[in-house]
mmCIF file of C-alpha atoms in Angstrom:
data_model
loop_
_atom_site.group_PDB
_atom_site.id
_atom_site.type_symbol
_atom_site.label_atom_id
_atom_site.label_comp_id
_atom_site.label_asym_id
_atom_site.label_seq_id
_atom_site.Cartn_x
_atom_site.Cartn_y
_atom_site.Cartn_z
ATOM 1 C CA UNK A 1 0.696 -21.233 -9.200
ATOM 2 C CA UNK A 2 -3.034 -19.996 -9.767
ATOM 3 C CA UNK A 3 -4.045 -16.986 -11.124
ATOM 4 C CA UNK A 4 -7.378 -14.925 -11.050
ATOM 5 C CA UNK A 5 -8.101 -12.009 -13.238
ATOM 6 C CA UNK A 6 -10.441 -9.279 -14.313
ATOM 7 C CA UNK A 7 -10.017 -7.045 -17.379
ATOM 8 C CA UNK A 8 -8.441 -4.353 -15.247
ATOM 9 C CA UNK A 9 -7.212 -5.986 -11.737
ATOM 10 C CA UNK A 10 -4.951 -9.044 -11.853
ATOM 11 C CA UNK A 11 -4.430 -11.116 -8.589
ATOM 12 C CA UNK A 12 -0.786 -14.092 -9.093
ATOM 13 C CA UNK A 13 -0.404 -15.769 -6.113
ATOM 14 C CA UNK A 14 2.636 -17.893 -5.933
ATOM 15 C CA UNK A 15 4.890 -19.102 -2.802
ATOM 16 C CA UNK A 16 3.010 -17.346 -0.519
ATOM 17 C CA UNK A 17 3.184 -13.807 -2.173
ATOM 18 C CA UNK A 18 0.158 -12.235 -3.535
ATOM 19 C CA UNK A 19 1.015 -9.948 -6.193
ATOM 20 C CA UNK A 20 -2.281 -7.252 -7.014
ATOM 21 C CA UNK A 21 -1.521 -5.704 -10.479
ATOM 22 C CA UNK A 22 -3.858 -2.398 -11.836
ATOM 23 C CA UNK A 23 -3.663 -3.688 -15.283
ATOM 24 C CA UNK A 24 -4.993 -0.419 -17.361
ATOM 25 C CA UNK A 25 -1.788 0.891 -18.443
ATOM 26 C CA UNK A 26 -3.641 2.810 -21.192
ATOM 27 C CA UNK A 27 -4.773 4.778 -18.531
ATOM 28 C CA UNK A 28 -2.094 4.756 -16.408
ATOM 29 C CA UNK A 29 -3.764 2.663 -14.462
ATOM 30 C CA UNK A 30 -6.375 5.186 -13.436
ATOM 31 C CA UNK A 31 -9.281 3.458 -11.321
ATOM 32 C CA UNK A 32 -12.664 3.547 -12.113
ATOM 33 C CA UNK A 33 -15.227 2.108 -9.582
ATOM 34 C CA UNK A 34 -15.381 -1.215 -11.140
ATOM 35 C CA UNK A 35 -11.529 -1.282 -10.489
ATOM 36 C CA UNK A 36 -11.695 -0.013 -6.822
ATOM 37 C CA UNK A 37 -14.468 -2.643 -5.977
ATOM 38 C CA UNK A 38 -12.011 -4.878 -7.083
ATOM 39 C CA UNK A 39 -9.388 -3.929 -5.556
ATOM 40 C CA UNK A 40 -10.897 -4.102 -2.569
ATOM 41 C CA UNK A 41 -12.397 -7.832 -3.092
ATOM 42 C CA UNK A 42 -8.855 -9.231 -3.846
ATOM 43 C CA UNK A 43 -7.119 -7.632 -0.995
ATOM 44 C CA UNK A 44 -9.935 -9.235 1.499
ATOM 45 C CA UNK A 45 -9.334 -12.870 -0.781
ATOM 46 C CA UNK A 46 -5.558 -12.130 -0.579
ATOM 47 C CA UNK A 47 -5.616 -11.204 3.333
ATOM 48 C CA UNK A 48 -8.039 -14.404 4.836
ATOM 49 C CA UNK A 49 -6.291 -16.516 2.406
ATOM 50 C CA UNK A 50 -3.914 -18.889 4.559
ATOM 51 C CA UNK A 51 -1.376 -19.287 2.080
ATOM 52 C CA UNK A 52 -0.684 -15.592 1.543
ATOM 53 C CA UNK A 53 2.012 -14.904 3.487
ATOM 54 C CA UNK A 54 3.292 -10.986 1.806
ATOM 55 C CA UNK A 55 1.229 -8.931 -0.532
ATOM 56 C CA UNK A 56 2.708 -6.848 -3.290
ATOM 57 C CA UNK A 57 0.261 -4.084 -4.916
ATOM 58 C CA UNK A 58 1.682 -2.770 -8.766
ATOM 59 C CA UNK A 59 0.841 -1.170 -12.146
ATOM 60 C CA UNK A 60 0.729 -2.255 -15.632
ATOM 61 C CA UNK A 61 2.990 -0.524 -17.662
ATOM 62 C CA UNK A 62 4.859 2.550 -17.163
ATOM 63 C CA UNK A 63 2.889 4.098 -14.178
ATOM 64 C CA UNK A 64 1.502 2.311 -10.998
ATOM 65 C CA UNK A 65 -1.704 4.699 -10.486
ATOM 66 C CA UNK A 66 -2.894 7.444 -12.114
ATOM 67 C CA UNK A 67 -5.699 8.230 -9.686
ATOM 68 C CA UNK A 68 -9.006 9.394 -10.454
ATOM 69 C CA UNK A 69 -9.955 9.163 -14.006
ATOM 70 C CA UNK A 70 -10.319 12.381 -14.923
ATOM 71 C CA UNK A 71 -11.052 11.908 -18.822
ATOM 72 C CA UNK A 72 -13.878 10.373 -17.377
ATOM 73 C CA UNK A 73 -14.380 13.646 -14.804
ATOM 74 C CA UNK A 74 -14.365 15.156 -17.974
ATOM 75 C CA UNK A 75 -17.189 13.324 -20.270
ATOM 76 C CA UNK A 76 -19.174 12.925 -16.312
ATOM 77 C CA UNK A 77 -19.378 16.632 -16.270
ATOM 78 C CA UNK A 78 -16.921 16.893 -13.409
ATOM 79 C CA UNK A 79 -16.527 14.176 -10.330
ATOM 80 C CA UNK A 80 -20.276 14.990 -9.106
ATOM 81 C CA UNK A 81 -21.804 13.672 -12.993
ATOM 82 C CA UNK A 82 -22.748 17.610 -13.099
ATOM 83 C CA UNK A 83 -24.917 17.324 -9.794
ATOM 84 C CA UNK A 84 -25.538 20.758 -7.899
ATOM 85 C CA UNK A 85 -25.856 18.750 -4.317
ATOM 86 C CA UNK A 86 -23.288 16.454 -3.043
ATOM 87 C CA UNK A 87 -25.171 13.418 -3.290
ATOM 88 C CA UNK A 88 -25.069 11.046 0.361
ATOM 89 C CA UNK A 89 -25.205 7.701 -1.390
ATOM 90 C CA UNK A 90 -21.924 8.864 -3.398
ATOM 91 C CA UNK A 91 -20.573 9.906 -0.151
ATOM 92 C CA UNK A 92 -21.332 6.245 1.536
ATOM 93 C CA UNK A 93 -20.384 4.478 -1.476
ATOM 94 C CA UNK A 94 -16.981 6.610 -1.617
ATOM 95 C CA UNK A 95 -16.607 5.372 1.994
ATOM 96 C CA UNK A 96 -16.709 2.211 1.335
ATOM 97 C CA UNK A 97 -14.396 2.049 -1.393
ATOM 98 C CA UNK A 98 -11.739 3.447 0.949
ATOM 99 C CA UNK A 99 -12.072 1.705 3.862
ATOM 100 C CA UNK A 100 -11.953 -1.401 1.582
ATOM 101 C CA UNK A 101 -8.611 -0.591 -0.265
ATOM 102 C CA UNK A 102 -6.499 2.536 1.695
ATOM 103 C CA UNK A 103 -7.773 1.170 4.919
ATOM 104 C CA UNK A 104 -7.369 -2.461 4.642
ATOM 105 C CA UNK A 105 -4.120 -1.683 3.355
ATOM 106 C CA UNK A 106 -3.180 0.379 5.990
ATOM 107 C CA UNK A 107 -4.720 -2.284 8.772
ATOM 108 C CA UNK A 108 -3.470 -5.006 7.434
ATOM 109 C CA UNK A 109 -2.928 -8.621 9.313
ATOM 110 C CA UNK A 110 0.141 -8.769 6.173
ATOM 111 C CA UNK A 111 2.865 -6.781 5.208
ATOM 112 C CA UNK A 112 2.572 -5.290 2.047
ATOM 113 C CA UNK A 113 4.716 -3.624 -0.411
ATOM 114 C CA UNK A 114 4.018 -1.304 -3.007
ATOM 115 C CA UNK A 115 6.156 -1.523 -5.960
ATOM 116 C CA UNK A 116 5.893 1.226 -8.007
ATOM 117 C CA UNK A 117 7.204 1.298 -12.062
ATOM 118 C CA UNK A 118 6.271 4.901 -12.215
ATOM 119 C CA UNK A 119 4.002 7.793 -11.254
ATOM 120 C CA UNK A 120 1.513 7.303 -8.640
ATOM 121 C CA UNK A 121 -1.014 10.390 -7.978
ATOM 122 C CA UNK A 122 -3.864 11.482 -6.144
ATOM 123 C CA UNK A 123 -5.652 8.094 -5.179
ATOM 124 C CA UNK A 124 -2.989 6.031 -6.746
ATOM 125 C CA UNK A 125 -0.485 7.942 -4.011
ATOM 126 C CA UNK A 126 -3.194 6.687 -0.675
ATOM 127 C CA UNK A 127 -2.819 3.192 -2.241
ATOM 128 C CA UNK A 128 1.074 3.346 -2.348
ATOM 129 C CA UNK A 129 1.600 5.312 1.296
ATOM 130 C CA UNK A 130 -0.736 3.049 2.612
ATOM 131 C CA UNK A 131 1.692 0.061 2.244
ATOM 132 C CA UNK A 132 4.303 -0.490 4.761
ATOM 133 C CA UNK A 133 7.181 -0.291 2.219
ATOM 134 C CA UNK A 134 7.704 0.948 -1.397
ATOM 135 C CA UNK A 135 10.299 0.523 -3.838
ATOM 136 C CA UNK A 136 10.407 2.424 -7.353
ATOM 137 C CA UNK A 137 13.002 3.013 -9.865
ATOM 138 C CA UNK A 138 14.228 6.610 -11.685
ATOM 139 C CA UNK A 139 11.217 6.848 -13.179
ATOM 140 C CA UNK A 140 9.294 6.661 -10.056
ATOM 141 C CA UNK A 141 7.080 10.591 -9.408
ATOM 142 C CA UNK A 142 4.423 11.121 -6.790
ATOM 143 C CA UNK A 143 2.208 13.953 -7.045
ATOM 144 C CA UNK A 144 -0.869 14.478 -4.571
ATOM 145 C CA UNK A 145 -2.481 15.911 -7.876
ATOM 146 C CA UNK A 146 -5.588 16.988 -6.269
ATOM 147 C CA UNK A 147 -5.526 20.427 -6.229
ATOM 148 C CA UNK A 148 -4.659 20.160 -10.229
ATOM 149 C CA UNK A 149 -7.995 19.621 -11.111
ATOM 150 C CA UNK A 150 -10.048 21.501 -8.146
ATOM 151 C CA UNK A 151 -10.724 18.787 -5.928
ATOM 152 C CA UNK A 152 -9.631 18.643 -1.921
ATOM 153 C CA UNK A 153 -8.422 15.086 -2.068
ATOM 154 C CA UNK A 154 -9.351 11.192 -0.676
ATOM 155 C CA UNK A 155 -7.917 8.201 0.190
ATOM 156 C CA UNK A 156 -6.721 8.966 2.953
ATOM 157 C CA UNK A 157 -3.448 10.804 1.030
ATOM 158 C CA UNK A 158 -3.209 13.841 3.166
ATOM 159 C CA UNK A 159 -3.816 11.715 6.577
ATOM 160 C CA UNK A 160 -0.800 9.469 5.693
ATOM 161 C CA UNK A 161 1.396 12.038 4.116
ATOM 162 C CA UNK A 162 0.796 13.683 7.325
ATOM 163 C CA UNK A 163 2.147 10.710 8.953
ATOM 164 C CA UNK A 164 4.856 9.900 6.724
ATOM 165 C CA UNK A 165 6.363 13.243 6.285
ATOM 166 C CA UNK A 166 4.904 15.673 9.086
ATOM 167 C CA UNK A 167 2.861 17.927 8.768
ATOM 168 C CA UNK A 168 4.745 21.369 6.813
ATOM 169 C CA UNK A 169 5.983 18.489 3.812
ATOM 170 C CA UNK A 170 2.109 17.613 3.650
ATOM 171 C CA UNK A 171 0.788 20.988 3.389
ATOM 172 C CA UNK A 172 3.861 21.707 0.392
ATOM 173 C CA UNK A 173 2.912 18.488 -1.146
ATOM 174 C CA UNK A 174 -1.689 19.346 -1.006
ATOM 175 C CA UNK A 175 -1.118 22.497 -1.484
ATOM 176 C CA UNK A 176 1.202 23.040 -4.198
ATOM 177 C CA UNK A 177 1.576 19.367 -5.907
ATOM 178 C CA UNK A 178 5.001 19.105 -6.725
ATOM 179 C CA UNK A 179 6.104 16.516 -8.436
ATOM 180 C CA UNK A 180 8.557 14.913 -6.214
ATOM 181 C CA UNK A 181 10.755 12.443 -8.659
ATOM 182 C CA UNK A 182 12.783 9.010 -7.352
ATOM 183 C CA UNK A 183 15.747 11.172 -5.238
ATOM 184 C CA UNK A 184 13.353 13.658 -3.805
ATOM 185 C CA UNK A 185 10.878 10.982 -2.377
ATOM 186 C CA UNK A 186 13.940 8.740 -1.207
ATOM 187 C CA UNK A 187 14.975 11.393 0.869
ATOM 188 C CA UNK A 188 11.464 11.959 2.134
ATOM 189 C CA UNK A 189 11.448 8.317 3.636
ATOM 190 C CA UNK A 190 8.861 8.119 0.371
ATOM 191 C CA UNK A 191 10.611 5.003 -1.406
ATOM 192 C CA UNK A 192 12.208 2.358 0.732
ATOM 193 C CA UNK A 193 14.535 1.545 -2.420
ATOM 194 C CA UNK A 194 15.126 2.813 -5.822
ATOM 195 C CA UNK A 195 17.068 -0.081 -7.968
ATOM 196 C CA UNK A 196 17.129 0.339 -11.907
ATOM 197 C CA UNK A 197 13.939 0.275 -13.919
ATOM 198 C CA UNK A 198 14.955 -3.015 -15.551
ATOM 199 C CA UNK A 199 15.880 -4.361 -12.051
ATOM 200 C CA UNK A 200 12.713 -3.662 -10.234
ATOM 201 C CA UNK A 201 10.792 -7.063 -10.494
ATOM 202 C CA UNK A 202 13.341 -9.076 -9.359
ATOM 203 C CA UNK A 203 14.087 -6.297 -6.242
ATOM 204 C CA UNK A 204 10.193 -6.465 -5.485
ATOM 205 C CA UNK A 205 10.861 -10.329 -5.521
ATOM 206 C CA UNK A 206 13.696 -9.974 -2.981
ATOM 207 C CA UNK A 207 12.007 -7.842 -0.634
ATOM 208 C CA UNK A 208 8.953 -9.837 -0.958
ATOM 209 C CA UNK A 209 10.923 -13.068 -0.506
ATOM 210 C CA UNK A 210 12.538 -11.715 2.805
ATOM 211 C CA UNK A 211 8.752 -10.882 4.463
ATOM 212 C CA UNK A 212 7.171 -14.158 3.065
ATOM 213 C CA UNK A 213 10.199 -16.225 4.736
ATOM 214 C CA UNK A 214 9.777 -14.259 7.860
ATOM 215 C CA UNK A 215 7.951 -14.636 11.020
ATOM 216 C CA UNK A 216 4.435 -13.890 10.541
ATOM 217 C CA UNK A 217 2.757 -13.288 14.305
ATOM 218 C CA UNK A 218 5.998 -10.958 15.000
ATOM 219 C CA UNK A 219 5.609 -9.206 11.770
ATOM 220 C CA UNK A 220 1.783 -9.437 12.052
ATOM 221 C CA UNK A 221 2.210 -7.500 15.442
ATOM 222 C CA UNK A 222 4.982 -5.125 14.836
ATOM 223 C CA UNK A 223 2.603 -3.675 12.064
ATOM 224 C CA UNK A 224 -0.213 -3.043 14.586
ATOM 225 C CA UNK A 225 2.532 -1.814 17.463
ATOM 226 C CA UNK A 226 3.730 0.965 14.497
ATOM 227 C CA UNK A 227 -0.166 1.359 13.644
ATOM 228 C CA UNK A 228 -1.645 2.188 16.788
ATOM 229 C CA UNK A 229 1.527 4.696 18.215
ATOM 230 C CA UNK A 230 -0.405 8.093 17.448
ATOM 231 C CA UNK A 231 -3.409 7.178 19.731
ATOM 232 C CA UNK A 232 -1.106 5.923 22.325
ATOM 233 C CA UNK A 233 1.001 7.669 25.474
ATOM 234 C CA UNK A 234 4.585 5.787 25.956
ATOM 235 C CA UNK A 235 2.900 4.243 28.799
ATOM 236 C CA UNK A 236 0.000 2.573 26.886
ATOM 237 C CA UNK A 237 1.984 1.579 23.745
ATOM 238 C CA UNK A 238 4.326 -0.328 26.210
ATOM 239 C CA UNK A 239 1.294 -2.430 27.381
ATOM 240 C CA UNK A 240 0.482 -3.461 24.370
ATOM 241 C CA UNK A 241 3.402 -4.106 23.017
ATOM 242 C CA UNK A 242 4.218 -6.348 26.103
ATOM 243 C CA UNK A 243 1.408 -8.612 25.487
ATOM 244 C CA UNK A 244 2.146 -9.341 21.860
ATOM 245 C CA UNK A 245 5.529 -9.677 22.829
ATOM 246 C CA UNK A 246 4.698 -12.713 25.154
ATOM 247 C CA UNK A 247 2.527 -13.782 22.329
ATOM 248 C CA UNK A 248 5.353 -14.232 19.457
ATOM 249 C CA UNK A 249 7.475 -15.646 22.555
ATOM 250 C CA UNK A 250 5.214 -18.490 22.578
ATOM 251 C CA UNK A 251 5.493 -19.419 18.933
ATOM 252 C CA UNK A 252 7.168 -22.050 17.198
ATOM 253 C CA UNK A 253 8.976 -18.965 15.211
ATOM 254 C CA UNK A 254 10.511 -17.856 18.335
ATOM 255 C CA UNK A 255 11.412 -21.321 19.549
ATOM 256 C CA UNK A 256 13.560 -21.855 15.837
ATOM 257 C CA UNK A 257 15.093 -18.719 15.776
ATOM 258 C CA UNK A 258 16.713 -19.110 19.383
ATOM 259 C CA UNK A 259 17.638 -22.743 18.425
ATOM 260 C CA UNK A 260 19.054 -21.166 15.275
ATOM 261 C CA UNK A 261 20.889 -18.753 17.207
ATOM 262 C CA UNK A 262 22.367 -20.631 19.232
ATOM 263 C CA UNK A 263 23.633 -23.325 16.392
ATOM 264 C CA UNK A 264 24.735 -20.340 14.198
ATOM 265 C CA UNK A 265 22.240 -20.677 10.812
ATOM 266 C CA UNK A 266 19.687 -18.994 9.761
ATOM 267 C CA UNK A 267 15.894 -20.039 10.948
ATOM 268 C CA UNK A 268 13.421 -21.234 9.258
ATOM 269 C CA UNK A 269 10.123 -19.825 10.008
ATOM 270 C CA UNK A 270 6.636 -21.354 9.198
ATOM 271 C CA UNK A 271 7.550 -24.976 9.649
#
């Protein structure tokens, strides 16, 4: 097993899953910049790296993501540092940090799972809806948050709570930031699972497990089949699904599992 660290990100990688901890749990794991650049660094090492098979993003502590730090809103003199303009390099640099955490996320060659301990909020909630499953425990609470503290929102948290939940659950969640608590975002589609809070490692292991062991083109391209269906007619998603489909079907994943079939065990993929 090898490990990599920084004070406040932690990257374990070990049988082929990648676990990304936010490791400021005296914050709630709220991200400053150094943290988002980060972030974004060990998701691009954790994606091209080979051996990575699954990645599973998680908090410190009793909360996965906080957000924004707003204590430090507060001592800045607000989000803008007490600017009158919106300044454009802020703007690109905000960008950036997106694309290179909610977006990667969201685009993703790897499945990824967010496992969440406890409350995720504003940004914290783009990083969590921007994996393709997520598990919590009672104590699990979302909360858009943005609107709390006079700000419109980022990381992509409306576009994928949008997608997630439709559109009227999106505008009750931006506009009014309830705090929606294990039960209410189960029923949402929110949390794939809720298991007990002293069970949840070992359930993020499982599910992890199950993706790592699976077959990685298929998985690989079911992700981008899912990802690209709101830009596509019936007509055109069937196209492209057809072509991956011939893809996995020439892979030595598809030749086990019909061999595996057909002797009655279960297949081993990634041989």
């Amino acid at each position: 097993m090898t490990q990599t660290d920084t004070d406040h990100v932690l990257l374990d990688l070990a049988d082929g899953v990648a676990t990304i901890t936010l490791n400021r749990p005296d914050r709630r794991n709220a991200m400053s910049t150094a943290m988002i650049e980060r972030l974004g660094e060990l998701l691009e090492q954790a994606e091209s790296d080979p051996a990575v098979r699954v990645v599973v993003l998680t908090g410190a502590g009793r909360a996965f993501c906080a957000g924004g730090d707003v204590q430090q809103f507060d001592e800045d003199g607000g989000e803008g540092g007490g600017a009158s303009e919106v300044d454009e390099e802020a703007v690109a640099a905000q960008i950036r940090h997106q694309e290179a955490t909610v977006g990667r996320i969201h685009a993703y060659a790897k499945p990824v799972i967010a496992s969440l301990p406890g409350a995720a909020a504003g940004a914290g909630l783009g990083l969590a809806l921007a994996a393709d499953l997520r598990i919590g425990t009672p104590r699990t609470v979302i909360a858009t948050a943005f609107a709390t503290v006079a700000l419109s929102g980022d990381f992509g948290v409306a576009w994928l709570l949008d997608r997630l939940v439709g559109p009227a659950h999106a505008r009750e969640l931006m506009l009014l930031n309830p705090r929606l608590d294990a039960q209410a975002c189960s029923d949402l589609g929110l949390l794939t699972q809720v298991v007990p809070e002293d069970e949840l490692e070992a359930a993020t292991a499982q599910l992890a497990r199950r993706l790592a062991d699976g077959p990685a083109l298929a998985l690989a391209h079911i992700r981008s089949n899912l990802r690209e269906v709101p830009t596509q007619s019936l007509t055109e998603a069937m196209r492209t699904e057809v072509r991956r489909h011939k893809e996995t079907g020439l892979t030595a994943d598809h030749v086990e599992a019909a061999r595996a079939f057909v002797e009655k065990r279960p297949p081993v993929f990634g041989r």
